[in-house]
Every structure is written in structure tokens, then in C-alpha cells.
mmCIF file of C-alpha atoms in Angstrom:
data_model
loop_
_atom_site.group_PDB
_atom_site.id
_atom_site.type_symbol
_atom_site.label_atom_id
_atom_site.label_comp_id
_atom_site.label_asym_id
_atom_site.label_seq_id
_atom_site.Cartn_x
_atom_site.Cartn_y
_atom_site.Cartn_z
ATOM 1 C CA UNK C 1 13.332 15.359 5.879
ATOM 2 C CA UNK C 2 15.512 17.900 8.277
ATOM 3 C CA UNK C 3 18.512 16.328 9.927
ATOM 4 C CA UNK C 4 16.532 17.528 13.014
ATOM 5 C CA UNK C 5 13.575 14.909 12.110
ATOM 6 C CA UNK C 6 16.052 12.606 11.332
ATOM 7 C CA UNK C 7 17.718 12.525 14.149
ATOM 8 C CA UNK C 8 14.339 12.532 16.141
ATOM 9 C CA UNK C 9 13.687 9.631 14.220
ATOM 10 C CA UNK C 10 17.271 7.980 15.404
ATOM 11 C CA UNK C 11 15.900 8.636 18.910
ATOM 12 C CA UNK C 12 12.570 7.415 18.880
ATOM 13 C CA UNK C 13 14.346 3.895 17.359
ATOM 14 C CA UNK C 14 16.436 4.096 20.528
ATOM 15 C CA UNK C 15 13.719 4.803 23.040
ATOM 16 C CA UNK C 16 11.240 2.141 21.583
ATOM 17 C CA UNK C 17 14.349 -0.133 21.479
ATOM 18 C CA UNK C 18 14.778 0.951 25.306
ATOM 19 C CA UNK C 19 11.298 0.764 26.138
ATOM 20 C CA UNK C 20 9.910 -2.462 24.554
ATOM 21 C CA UNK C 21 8.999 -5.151 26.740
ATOM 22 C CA UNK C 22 11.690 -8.390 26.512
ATOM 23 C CA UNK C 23 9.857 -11.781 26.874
ATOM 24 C CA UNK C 24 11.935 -14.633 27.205
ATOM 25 C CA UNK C 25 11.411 -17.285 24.724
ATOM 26 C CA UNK C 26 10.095 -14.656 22.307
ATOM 27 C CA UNK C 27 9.468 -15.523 19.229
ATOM 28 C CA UNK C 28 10.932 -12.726 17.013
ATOM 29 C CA UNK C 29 14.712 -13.789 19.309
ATOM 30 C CA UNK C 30 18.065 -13.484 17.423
ATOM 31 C CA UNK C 31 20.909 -14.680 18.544
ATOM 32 C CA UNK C 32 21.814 -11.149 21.159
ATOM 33 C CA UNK C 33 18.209 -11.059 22.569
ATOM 34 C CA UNK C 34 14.894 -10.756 21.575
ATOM 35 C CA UNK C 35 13.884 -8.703 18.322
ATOM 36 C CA UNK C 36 12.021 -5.388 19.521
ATOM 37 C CA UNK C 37 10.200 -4.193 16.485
ATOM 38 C CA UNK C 38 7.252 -6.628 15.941
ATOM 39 C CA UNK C 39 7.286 -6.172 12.287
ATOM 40 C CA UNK C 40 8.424 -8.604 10.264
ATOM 41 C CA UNK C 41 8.017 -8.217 6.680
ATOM 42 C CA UNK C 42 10.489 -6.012 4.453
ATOM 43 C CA UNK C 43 8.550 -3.272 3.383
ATOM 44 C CA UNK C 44 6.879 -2.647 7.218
ATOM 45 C CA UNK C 45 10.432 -2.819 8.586
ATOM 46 C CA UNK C 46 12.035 -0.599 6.550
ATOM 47 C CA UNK C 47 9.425 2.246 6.843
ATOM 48 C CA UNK C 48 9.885 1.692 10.765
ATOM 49 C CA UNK C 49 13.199 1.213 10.748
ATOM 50 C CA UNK C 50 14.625 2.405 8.554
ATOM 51 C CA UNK C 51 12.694 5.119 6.399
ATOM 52 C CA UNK C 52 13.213 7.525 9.126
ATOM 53 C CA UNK C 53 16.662 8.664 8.292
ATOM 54 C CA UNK C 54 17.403 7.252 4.364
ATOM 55 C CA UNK C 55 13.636 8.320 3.265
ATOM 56 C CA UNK C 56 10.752 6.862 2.204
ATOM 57 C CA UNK C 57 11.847 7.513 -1.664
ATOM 58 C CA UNK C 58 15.701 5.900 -0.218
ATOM 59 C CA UNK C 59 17.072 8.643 -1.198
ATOM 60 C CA UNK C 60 19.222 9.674 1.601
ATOM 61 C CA UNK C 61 19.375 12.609 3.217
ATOM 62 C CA UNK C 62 22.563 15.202 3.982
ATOM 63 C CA UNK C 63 22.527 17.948 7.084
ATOM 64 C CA UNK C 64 24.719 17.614 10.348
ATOM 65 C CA UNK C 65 25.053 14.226 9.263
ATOM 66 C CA UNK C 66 24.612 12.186 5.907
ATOM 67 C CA UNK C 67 22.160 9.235 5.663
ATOM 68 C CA UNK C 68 23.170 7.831 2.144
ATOM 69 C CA UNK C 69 20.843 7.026 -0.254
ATOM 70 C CA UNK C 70 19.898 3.815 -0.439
ATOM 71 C CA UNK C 71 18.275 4.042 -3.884
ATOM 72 C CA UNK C 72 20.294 2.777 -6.664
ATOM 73 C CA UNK C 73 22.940 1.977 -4.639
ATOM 74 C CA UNK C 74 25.900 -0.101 -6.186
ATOM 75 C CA UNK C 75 26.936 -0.721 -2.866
ATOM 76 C CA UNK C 76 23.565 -3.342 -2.228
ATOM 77 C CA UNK C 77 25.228 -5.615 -5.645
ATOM 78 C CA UNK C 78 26.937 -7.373 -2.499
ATOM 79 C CA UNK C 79 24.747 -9.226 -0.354
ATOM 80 C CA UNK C 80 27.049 -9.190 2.943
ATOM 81 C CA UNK C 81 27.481 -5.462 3.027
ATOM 82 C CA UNK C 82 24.037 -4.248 3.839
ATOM 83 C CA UNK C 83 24.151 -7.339 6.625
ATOM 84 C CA UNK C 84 26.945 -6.330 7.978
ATOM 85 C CA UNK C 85 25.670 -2.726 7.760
ATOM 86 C CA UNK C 86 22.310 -3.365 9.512
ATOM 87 C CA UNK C 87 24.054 -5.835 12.064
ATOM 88 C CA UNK C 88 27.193 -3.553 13.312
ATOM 89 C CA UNK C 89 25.991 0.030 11.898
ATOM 90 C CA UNK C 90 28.018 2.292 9.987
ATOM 91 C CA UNK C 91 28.954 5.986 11.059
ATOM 92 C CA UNK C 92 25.641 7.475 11.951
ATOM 93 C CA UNK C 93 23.229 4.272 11.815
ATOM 94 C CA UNK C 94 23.006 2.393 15.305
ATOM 95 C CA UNK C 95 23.693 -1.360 14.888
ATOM 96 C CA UNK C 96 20.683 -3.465 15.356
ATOM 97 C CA UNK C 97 21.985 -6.815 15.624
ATOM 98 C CA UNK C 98 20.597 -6.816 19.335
ATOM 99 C CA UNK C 99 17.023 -5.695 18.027
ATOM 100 C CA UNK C 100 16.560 -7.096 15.057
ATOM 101 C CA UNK C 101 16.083 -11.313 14.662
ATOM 102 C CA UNK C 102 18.039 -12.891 11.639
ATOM 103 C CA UNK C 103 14.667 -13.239 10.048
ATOM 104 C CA UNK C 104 13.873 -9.426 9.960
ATOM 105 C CA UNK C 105 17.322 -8.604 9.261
ATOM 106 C CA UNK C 106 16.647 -10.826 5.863
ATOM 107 C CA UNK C 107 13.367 -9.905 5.085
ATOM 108 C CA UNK C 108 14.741 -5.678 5.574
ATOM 109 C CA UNK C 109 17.685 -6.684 3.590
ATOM 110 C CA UNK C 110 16.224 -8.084 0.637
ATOM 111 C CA UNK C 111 13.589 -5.499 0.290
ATOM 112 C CA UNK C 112 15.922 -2.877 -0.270
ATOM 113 C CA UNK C 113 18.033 -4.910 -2.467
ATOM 114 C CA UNK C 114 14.864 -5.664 -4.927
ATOM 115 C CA UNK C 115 13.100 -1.446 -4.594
ATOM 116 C CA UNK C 116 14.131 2.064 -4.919
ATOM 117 C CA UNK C 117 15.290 1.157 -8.487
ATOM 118 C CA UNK C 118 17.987 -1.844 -7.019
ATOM 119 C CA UNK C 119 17.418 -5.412 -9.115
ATOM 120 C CA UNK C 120 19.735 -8.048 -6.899
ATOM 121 C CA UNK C 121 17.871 -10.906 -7.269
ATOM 122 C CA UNK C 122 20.353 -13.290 -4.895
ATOM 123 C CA UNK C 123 18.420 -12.674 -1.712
ATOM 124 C CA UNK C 124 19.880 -13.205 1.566
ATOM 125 C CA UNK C 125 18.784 -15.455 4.108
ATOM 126 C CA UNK C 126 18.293 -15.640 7.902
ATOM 127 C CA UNK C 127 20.979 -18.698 7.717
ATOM 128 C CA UNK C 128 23.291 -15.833 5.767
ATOM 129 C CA UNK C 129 22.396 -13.490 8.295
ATOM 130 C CA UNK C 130 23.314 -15.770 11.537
ATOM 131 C CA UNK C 131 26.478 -16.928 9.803
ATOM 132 C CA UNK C 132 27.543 -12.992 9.523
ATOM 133 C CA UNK C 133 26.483 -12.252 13.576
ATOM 134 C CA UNK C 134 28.585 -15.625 14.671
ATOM 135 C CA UNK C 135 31.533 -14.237 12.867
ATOM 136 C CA UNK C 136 31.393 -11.173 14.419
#
């Protein structure tokens, strides 16, 4: 993928963020609103998420900007960093705490932490994940 489509991709996660109806009471609701992506499994969250930028394969990508790869990453051995990563962003990547519940955040998490050639079996959970938003 070109930076350009990745960066397309960046903005079309923005818009749909921007454009997607809030329901109070929703059930997909973290903690900063209501979750925006209706997918809640791993593997569907990650391709809409976040497959747009790091690859399908995880493999990163490098142009104006660099998406890292997320495939054998070293990085993932921790469980708080890609949290903390998917909940406050990290250079290029938006943070998603507002848009993703803790639920999603887990599920996303501990799908790539378990593919692309990464074996961390401690998974994370959305208890982990609403510990990390409260303490920041």
C-alpha cells in the first residue's frame, strides 16, 4: 500500500468516526463515548481498523510516514503497550480510546498479539483495558 492509500485510509477512519450516528445507552459504550465501529471481534476490527495503514500481512508500511510493522513485533511481548498504543496513539496513528469500547480494544489487542507470526498467549482484558483509560 502507497502512503497516499494509507493516509486515505487514516481519513476515511476519521470521517466514519465523524459521521457515525451516537446513541445514548449504546451498547458497544467505553468509558469516553460510544464505540463507532460496530465490529467487535479481533480479526474484523483489525482489517477495519487497523489493516489500512500496518497491512493486511502487518507488515508495516514506510513513505511520508512509517506505519510499523506489526508482524513479529517484540514490542507486542508487553501487554500494556499495544493498549496504551491503541488508546492514546503513537506518532502517526490517531488514538481511539473515544471510538473504540474496552471490549474491542481487547478483542483488537489480542488478535494481533496471537497472528502475523506473534505467540503472547497472556491476553488482555476489557478490565486491563479500562484500568489503562482511568489512569490516563
Amino acid at each position: 500500500m502507497t502512503t497516499a492509500r494509507c493516509g486515505l485510509a487514516v481519513l476515511g477512519i476519521l470521517l466514519a468516526i465523524s459521521a457515525a450516528p451516537v446513541q445514548a445507552g449504546d451498547a458497544g459504550a467505553s468509558m469516553n463515548g460510544p464505540s463507532t465501529f460496530p465490529q467487535q471481534e479481533g480479526a474484523a476490527l483489525f482489517q477495519a481498523v487497523c489493516q489500512g495503514c500496518h497491512q493486511a500481512s502487518a507488515q508495516g508500511a514506510v513513505g511520508a510516514a512509517a506505519y510499523p510493522a506489526l508482524a513479529r513485533n517484540i514490542k507486542l511481548a508487553s501487554a500494556a503497550y499495544p493498549v496504551y498504543t491503541v488508546l492514546q496513539g503513537r506518532k502517526t496513528m490517531p488514538p481511539l480510546a473515544s471510538y473504540l469500547s474496552d471490549a474491542q480494544i481487547a478483542a483488537v489487542v489480542n488478535y494481533v498479539r496471537t497472528h502475523f507470526g506473534n505467540d503472547y498467549a497472556d491476553t488482555v482484558s476489557p478490565e486491563t483495558v479500562k484500568s489503562a483509560r482511568e489512569t490516563h
